[in-house]
């Protein structure tokens, strides 16, 4: 009986291994992306517990950092910017805000104008970002962003948020991203910042646009390693 059970376990393990090999052979890129994504999320989740809870902010914050800021959009609705500027906790305060301005072809964040004005009036450094839609021509998106955002001296450079490629290949996506970056840089006189998630960056953008500043997000609040920008 013991021999049969052991043999059955070995057969099951062999079948699982063969199944995994078949999946890797058929979907190599998707499999690599899955395991990389899983590894990043597990590592990020472990690092998350190294962050100190800040009661007045109601989130965990890397206390060893000297500069802290927020990323806002319509999902935060009407923000009390006076209160944001006054938030203090054990020497930690918010010093800047990145504010969503536009998305795709026509979408303008309904709170952008208010957030853009009041964040500056209350002493925060500010930056505006555009969420890139892969299905819309890059010049159309760049024009929408430039028509919406009125940059002033002291503002951060424009930010392009790239998180999806839709039906485009990675090469086609990079071509459109490049068009947006060049148009906005020509108009503003500053190189835009590129925002993306760590996994999306590695699978679609790594090794390109090295002349631009990068903002690579880790959604479980892990401090990025140097390898993230290799």
PDB file of C-alpha atoms in Angstrom, residues 12-210:
ATOM      1  CA  UNK A  12       1.326  13.336  -9.833  1.00  0.00           C
ATOM      2  CA  UNK A  13       4.529  15.348  -9.395  1.00  0.00           C
ATOM      3  CA  UNK A  14       5.757  14.213 -12.823  1.00  0.00           C
ATOM      4  CA  UNK A  15       2.492  15.209 -14.495  1.00  0.00           C
ATOM      5  CA  UNK A  16       2.577  18.637 -12.787  1.00  0.00           C
ATOM      6  CA  UNK A  17       6.162  19.163 -13.937  1.00  0.00           C
ATOM      7  CA  UNK A  18       5.297  18.181 -17.499  1.00  0.00           C
ATOM      8  CA  UNK A  19       2.296  20.510 -17.410  1.00  0.00           C
ATOM      9  CA  UNK A  20       4.440  23.407 -16.205  1.00  0.00           C
ATOM     10  CA  UNK A  21       7.035  22.737 -18.909  1.00  0.00           C
ATOM     11  CA  UNK A  22       4.276  22.723 -21.528  1.00  0.00           C
ATOM     12  CA  UNK A  23       2.906  26.059 -20.290  1.00  0.00           C
ATOM     13  CA  UNK A  24       6.380  27.613 -20.367  1.00  0.00           C
ATOM     14  CA  UNK A  25       6.950  26.287 -23.891  1.00  0.00           C
ATOM     15  CA  UNK A  26       3.623  27.608 -25.200  1.00  0.00           C
ATOM     16  CA  UNK A  27       3.506  30.906 -23.288  1.00  0.00           C
ATOM     17  CA  UNK A  28       7.139  31.778 -22.434  1.00  0.00           C
ATOM     18  CA  UNK A  29       6.715  35.556 -22.104  1.00  0.00           C
ATOM     19  CA  UNK A  30       3.499  35.338 -20.094  1.00  0.00           C
ATOM     20  CA  UNK A  31       5.024  32.734 -17.764  1.00  0.00           C
ATOM     21  CA  UNK A  32       8.134  34.814 -17.096  1.00  0.00           C
ATOM     22  CA  UNK A  33       5.983  37.885 -16.468  1.00  0.00           C
ATOM     23  CA  UNK A  34       3.786  35.959 -14.040  1.00  0.00           C
ATOM     24  CA  UNK A  35       6.666  34.646 -11.946  1.00  0.00           C
ATOM     25  CA  UNK A  36       8.475  38.003 -12.004  1.00  0.00           C
ATOM     26  CA  UNK A  37       5.313  39.814 -10.944  1.00  0.00           C
ATOM     27  CA  UNK A  38       4.702  37.327  -8.141  1.00  0.00           C
ATOM     28  CA  UNK A  39       8.275  37.657  -6.870  1.00  0.00           C
ATOM     29  CA  UNK A  40       8.091  41.466  -6.873  1.00  0.00           C
ATOM     30  CA  UNK A  41       4.783  41.484  -5.006  1.00  0.00           C
ATOM     31  CA  UNK A  42       6.001  39.050  -2.350  1.00  0.00           C
ATOM     32  CA  UNK A  43       9.200  41.058  -1.823  1.00  0.00           C
ATOM     33  CA  UNK A  44       7.272  44.319  -1.719  1.00  0.00           C
ATOM     34  CA  UNK A  45       4.828  42.891   0.802  1.00  0.00           C
ATOM     35  CA  UNK A  46       7.688  41.831   3.093  1.00  0.00           C
ATOM     36  CA  UNK A  47       9.286  45.296   2.849  1.00  0.00           C
ATOM     37  CA  UNK A  48       5.908  46.885   3.590  1.00  0.00           C
ATOM     38  CA  UNK A  49       6.205  45.836   7.235  1.00  0.00           C
ATOM     39  CA  UNK A  50       9.418  47.821   7.575  1.00  0.00           C
ATOM     40  CA  UNK A  51       7.446  51.035   7.110  1.00  0.00           C
ATOM     41  CA  UNK A  52       6.375  52.923  10.199  1.00  0.00           C
ATOM     42  CA  UNK A  53       2.659  53.705  10.632  1.00  0.00           C
ATOM     43  CA  UNK A  54       2.049  57.453  10.845  1.00  0.00           C
ATOM     44  CA  UNK A  55      -1.199  57.959  12.713  1.00  0.00           C
ATOM     45  CA  UNK A  56      -2.169  61.385  11.378  1.00  0.00           C
ATOM     46  CA  UNK A  57      -1.532  60.255   7.779  1.00  0.00           C
ATOM     47  CA  UNK A  58      -3.336  56.927   8.300  1.00  0.00           C
ATOM     48  CA  UNK A  59      -0.721  55.094   6.201  1.00  0.00           C
ATOM     49  CA  UNK A  60       2.716  53.533   6.584  1.00  0.00           C
ATOM     50  CA  UNK A  61       5.573  55.833   5.592  1.00  0.00           C
ATOM     51  CA  UNK A  62       9.337  55.249   5.153  1.00  0.00           C
ATOM     52  CA  UNK A  63      10.484  57.407   8.041  1.00  0.00           C
ATOM     53  CA  UNK A  64      14.103  57.328   6.836  1.00  0.00           C
ATOM     54  CA  UNK A  65      13.127  59.333   3.741  1.00  0.00           C
ATOM     55  CA  UNK A  66      13.529  63.106   4.017  1.00  0.00           C
ATOM     56  CA  UNK A  67      10.965  64.096   1.371  1.00  0.00           C
ATOM     57  CA  UNK A  68       7.351  62.927   1.216  1.00  0.00           C
ATOM     58  CA  UNK A  69       4.502  63.685  -1.154  1.00  0.00           C
ATOM     59  CA  UNK A  70       1.186  62.491  -2.527  1.00  0.00           C
ATOM     60  CA  UNK A  71      -0.368  61.487  -5.851  1.00  0.00           C
ATOM     61  CA  UNK A  72      -3.968  62.657  -6.266  1.00  0.00           C
ATOM     62  CA  UNK A  73      -6.811  62.509  -8.781  1.00  0.00           C
ATOM     63  CA  UNK A  74     -10.603  62.637  -8.862  1.00  0.00           C
ATOM     64  CA  UNK A  75     -10.728  59.552  -6.641  1.00  0.00           C
ATOM     65  CA  UNK A  76      -9.760  61.748  -3.662  1.00  0.00           C
ATOM     66  CA  UNK A  77     -12.596  64.157  -4.546  1.00  0.00           C
ATOM     67  CA  UNK A  78     -12.445  67.596  -2.833  1.00  0.00           C
ATOM     68  CA  UNK A  79      -9.142  67.803  -0.988  1.00  0.00           C
ATOM     69  CA  UNK A  80      -8.651  70.171   1.931  1.00  0.00           C
ATOM     70  CA  UNK A  81      -5.276  71.519   0.807  1.00  0.00           C
ATOM     71  CA  UNK A  82      -4.862  73.728   3.872  1.00  0.00           C
ATOM     72  CA  UNK A  83      -5.113  70.632   6.017  1.00  0.00           C
ATOM     73  CA  UNK A  84      -2.688  68.740   3.774  1.00  0.00           C
ATOM     74  CA  UNK A  85      -0.109  71.526   4.066  1.00  0.00           C
ATOM     75  CA  UNK A  86      -0.426  71.549   7.870  1.00  0.00           C
ATOM     76  CA  UNK A  87      -0.084  67.791   8.354  1.00  0.00           C
ATOM     77  CA  UNK A  88       2.844  67.033  10.638  1.00  0.00           C
ATOM     78  CA  UNK A  89       3.792  63.904  12.525  1.00  0.00           C
ATOM     79  CA  UNK A  90       7.101  63.409  14.299  1.00  0.00           C
ATOM     80  CA  UNK A  91       8.943  65.672  11.883  1.00  0.00           C
ATOM     81  CA  UNK A  92       7.318  64.203   8.772  1.00  0.00           C
ATOM     82  CA  UNK A  93       5.348  66.494   6.479  1.00  0.00           C
ATOM     83  CA  UNK A  94       4.078  66.468   2.916  1.00  0.00           C
ATOM     84  CA  UNK A  95       6.111  68.668   0.596  1.00  0.00           C
ATOM     85  CA  UNK A  96       4.814  67.943  -2.903  1.00  0.00           C
ATOM     86  CA  UNK A  97       1.861  66.638  -4.885  1.00  0.00           C
ATOM     87  CA  UNK A  98       1.582  65.001  -8.277  1.00  0.00           C
ATOM     88  CA  UNK A  99      -1.859  65.750  -9.703  1.00  0.00           C
ATOM     89  CA  UNK A 100      -3.679  63.926 -12.477  1.00  0.00           C
ATOM     90  CA  UNK A 101      -4.557  66.301 -15.292  1.00  0.00           C
ATOM     91  CA  UNK A 102      -5.667  64.296 -18.305  1.00  0.00           C
ATOM     92  CA  UNK A 103      -6.177  60.843 -19.786  1.00  0.00           C
ATOM     93  CA  UNK A 104      -6.413  59.561 -23.327  1.00  0.00           C
ATOM     94  CA  UNK A 105      -8.093  61.712 -25.958  1.00  0.00           C
ATOM     95  CA  UNK A 106     -10.609  63.865 -24.065  1.00  0.00           C
ATOM     96  CA  UNK A 107     -10.674  63.140 -20.341  1.00  0.00           C
ATOM     97  CA  UNK A 108      -9.745  66.036 -18.069  1.00  0.00           C
ATOM     98  CA  UNK A 109      -9.770  65.236 -14.364  1.00  0.00           C
ATOM     99  CA  UNK A 110     -12.720  67.211 -12.914  1.00  0.00           C
ATOM    100  CA  UNK A 111     -10.692  68.211  -9.851  1.00  0.00           C
ATOM    101  CA  UNK A 112      -7.489  69.107 -11.672  1.00  0.00           C
ATOM    102  CA  UNK A 113      -7.965  72.869 -11.913  1.00  0.00           C
ATOM    103  CA  UNK A 114      -8.856  73.125  -8.233  1.00  0.00           C
ATOM    104  CA  UNK A 115      -6.039  70.819  -7.102  1.00  0.00           C
ATOM    105  CA  UNK A 116      -3.504  72.560  -9.333  1.00  0.00           C
ATOM    106  CA  UNK A 117      -4.324  75.990  -7.939  1.00  0.00           C
ATOM    107  CA  UNK A 118      -4.797  75.186  -4.252  1.00  0.00           C
ATOM    108  CA  UNK A 119      -1.782  72.901  -3.883  1.00  0.00           C
ATOM    109  CA  UNK A 120       0.486  75.768  -4.963  1.00  0.00           C
ATOM    110  CA  UNK A 121      -1.381  78.366  -2.902  1.00  0.00           C
ATOM    111  CA  UNK A 122      -0.783  76.236   0.178  1.00  0.00           C
ATOM    112  CA  UNK A 123       2.950  75.957  -0.365  1.00  0.00           C
ATOM    113  CA  UNK A 124       3.330  72.511  -1.918  1.00  0.00           C
ATOM    114  CA  UNK A 125       5.512  71.806  -4.908  1.00  0.00           C
ATOM    115  CA  UNK A 126       3.326  70.440  -7.687  1.00  0.00           C
ATOM    116  CA  UNK A 127       3.508  68.297 -10.785  1.00  0.00           C
ATOM    117  CA  UNK A 128       0.889  67.262 -13.356  1.00  0.00           C
ATOM    118  CA  UNK A 129       0.529  63.921 -15.082  1.00  0.00           C
ATOM    119  CA  UNK A 130      -1.218  62.413 -18.090  1.00  0.00           C
ATOM    120  CA  UNK A 131      -2.474  58.814 -18.127  1.00  0.00           C
ATOM    121  CA  UNK A 132      -1.453  57.337 -21.473  1.00  0.00           C
ATOM    122  CA  UNK A 133      -4.047  55.460 -23.511  1.00  0.00           C
ATOM    123  CA  UNK A 134      -2.389  53.103 -26.027  1.00  0.00           C
ATOM    124  CA  UNK A 135      -5.398  53.206 -28.353  1.00  0.00           C
ATOM    125  CA  UNK A 136      -5.210  56.991 -28.897  1.00  0.00           C
ATOM    126  CA  UNK A 137      -2.674  58.748 -31.128  1.00  0.00           C
ATOM    127  CA  UNK A 138       0.151  60.270 -29.097  1.00  0.00           C
ATOM    128  CA  UNK A 139      -0.080  63.795 -30.617  1.00  0.00           C
ATOM    129  CA  UNK A 140      -3.763  63.978 -29.663  1.00  0.00           C
ATOM    130  CA  UNK A 141      -2.935  63.047 -26.070  1.00  0.00           C
ATOM    131  CA  UNK A 142      -0.016  65.457 -25.878  1.00  0.00           C
ATOM    132  CA  UNK A 143      -2.138  68.345 -27.134  1.00  0.00           C
ATOM    133  CA  UNK A 144      -4.855  67.628 -24.566  1.00  0.00           C
ATOM    134  CA  UNK A 145      -2.294  67.670 -21.757  1.00  0.00           C
ATOM    135  CA  UNK A 146      -0.583  70.857 -22.932  1.00  0.00           C
ATOM    136  CA  UNK A 147      -3.903  72.667 -23.399  1.00  0.00           C
ATOM    137  CA  UNK A 148      -4.975  71.693 -19.875  1.00  0.00           C
ATOM    138  CA  UNK A 149      -1.874  72.353 -17.781  1.00  0.00           C
ATOM    139  CA  UNK A 150      -0.504  75.855 -17.263  1.00  0.00           C
ATOM    140  CA  UNK A 151       3.011  75.321 -15.918  1.00  0.00           C
ATOM    141  CA  UNK A 152       4.697  77.939 -13.731  1.00  0.00           C
ATOM    142  CA  UNK A 153       8.277  78.378 -12.599  1.00  0.00           C
ATOM    143  CA  UNK A 154       9.100  75.883  -9.862  1.00  0.00           C
ATOM    144  CA  UNK A 155       6.683  73.193 -11.013  1.00  0.00           C
ATOM    145  CA  UNK A 156       7.925  69.648 -11.572  1.00  0.00           C
ATOM    146  CA  UNK A 157       8.331  68.510 -15.185  1.00  0.00           C
ATOM    147  CA  UNK A 158       5.349  66.876 -16.868  1.00  0.00           C
ATOM    148  CA  UNK A 159       4.749  63.215 -16.036  1.00  0.00           C
ATOM    149  CA  UNK A 160       3.577  60.521 -18.447  1.00  0.00           C
ATOM    150  CA  UNK A 161       1.846  57.607 -16.697  1.00  0.00           C
ATOM    151  CA  UNK A 162       2.316  54.443 -18.797  1.00  0.00           C
ATOM    152  CA  UNK A 163       0.693  51.331 -17.343  1.00  0.00           C
ATOM    153  CA  UNK A 164      -0.922  49.450 -20.238  1.00  0.00           C
ATOM    154  CA  UNK A 165      -0.249  48.697 -23.875  1.00  0.00           C
ATOM    155  CA  UNK A 166      -3.674  47.477 -25.025  1.00  0.00           C
ATOM    156  CA  UNK A 167      -3.408  45.751 -28.396  1.00  0.00           C
ATOM    157  CA  UNK A 168      -0.057  47.328 -29.228  1.00  0.00           C
ATOM    158  CA  UNK A 169       3.222  45.468 -29.270  1.00  0.00           C
ATOM    159  CA  UNK A 170       5.867  46.735 -26.863  1.00  0.00           C
ATOM    160  CA  UNK A 171       7.693  48.292 -29.828  1.00  0.00           C
ATOM    161  CA  UNK A 172       4.577  50.104 -31.036  1.00  0.00           C
ATOM    162  CA  UNK A 173       3.856  51.344 -27.525  1.00  0.00           C
ATOM    163  CA  UNK A 174       7.372  52.731 -27.163  1.00  0.00           C
ATOM    164  CA  UNK A 175       7.017  54.560 -30.483  1.00  0.00           C
ATOM    165  CA  UNK A 176       3.855  56.323 -29.294  1.00  0.00           C
ATOM    166  CA  UNK A 177       5.333  57.080 -25.898  1.00  0.00           C
ATOM    167  CA  UNK A 178       8.350  58.628 -27.630  1.00  0.00           C
ATOM    168  CA  UNK A 179       6.074  60.872 -29.700  1.00  0.00           C
ATOM    169  CA  UNK A 180       4.297  62.151 -26.583  1.00  0.00           C
ATOM    170  CA  UNK A 181       7.550  62.780 -24.740  1.00  0.00           C
ATOM    171  CA  UNK A 182       9.104  64.730 -27.611  1.00  0.00           C
ATOM    172  CA  UNK A 183       6.040  66.924 -28.131  1.00  0.00           C
ATOM    173  CA  UNK A 184       5.720  67.796 -24.458  1.00  0.00           C
ATOM    174  CA  UNK A 185       9.449  68.364 -24.019  1.00  0.00           C
ATOM    175  CA  UNK A 186       9.503  70.716 -27.011  1.00  0.00           C
ATOM    176  CA  UNK A 187       6.575  72.707 -25.624  1.00  0.00           C
ATOM    177  CA  UNK A 188       7.649  72.888 -21.965  1.00  0.00           C
ATOM    178  CA  UNK A 189      11.416  72.975 -22.367  1.00  0.00           C
ATOM    179  CA  UNK A 190      11.847  70.167 -19.816  1.00  0.00           C
ATOM    180  CA  UNK A 191      12.231  66.425 -20.209  1.00  0.00           C
ATOM    181  CA  UNK A 192       9.077  64.729 -18.910  1.00  0.00           C
ATOM    182  CA  UNK A 193       9.204  62.097 -16.181  1.00  0.00           C
ATOM    183  CA  UNK A 194       7.989  58.596 -17.096  1.00  0.00           C
ATOM    184  CA  UNK A 195       5.867  56.793 -14.497  1.00  0.00           C
ATOM    185  CA  UNK A 196       5.238  53.040 -14.628  1.00  0.00           C
ATOM    186  CA  UNK A 197       4.870  49.991 -12.406  1.00  0.00           C
ATOM    187  CA  UNK A 198       7.940  47.835 -11.826  1.00  0.00           C
ATOM    188  CA  UNK A 199       6.600  44.792 -13.687  1.00  0.00           C
ATOM    189  CA  UNK A 200       5.279  46.779 -16.668  1.00  0.00           C
ATOM    190  CA  UNK A 201       8.551  48.702 -16.835  1.00  0.00           C
ATOM    191  CA  UNK A 202      10.647  45.532 -16.986  1.00  0.00           C
ATOM    192  CA  UNK A 203       8.480  43.829 -19.601  1.00  0.00           C
ATOM    193  CA  UNK A 204       7.866  46.773 -21.936  1.00  0.00           C
ATOM    194  CA  UNK A 205      10.095  49.779 -21.293  1.00  0.00           C
ATOM    195  CA  UNK A 206      13.369  48.696 -19.677  1.00  0.00           C
ATOM    196  CA  UNK A 207      16.441  49.696 -21.661  1.00  0.00           C
ATOM    197  CA  UNK A 208      14.664  52.507 -23.495  1.00  0.00           C
ATOM    198  CA  UNK A 209      14.156  56.219 -22.747  1.00  0.00           C
ATOM    199  CA  UNK A 210      17.234  56.279 -20.524  1.00  0.00           C
TER     200      UNK A 210
END
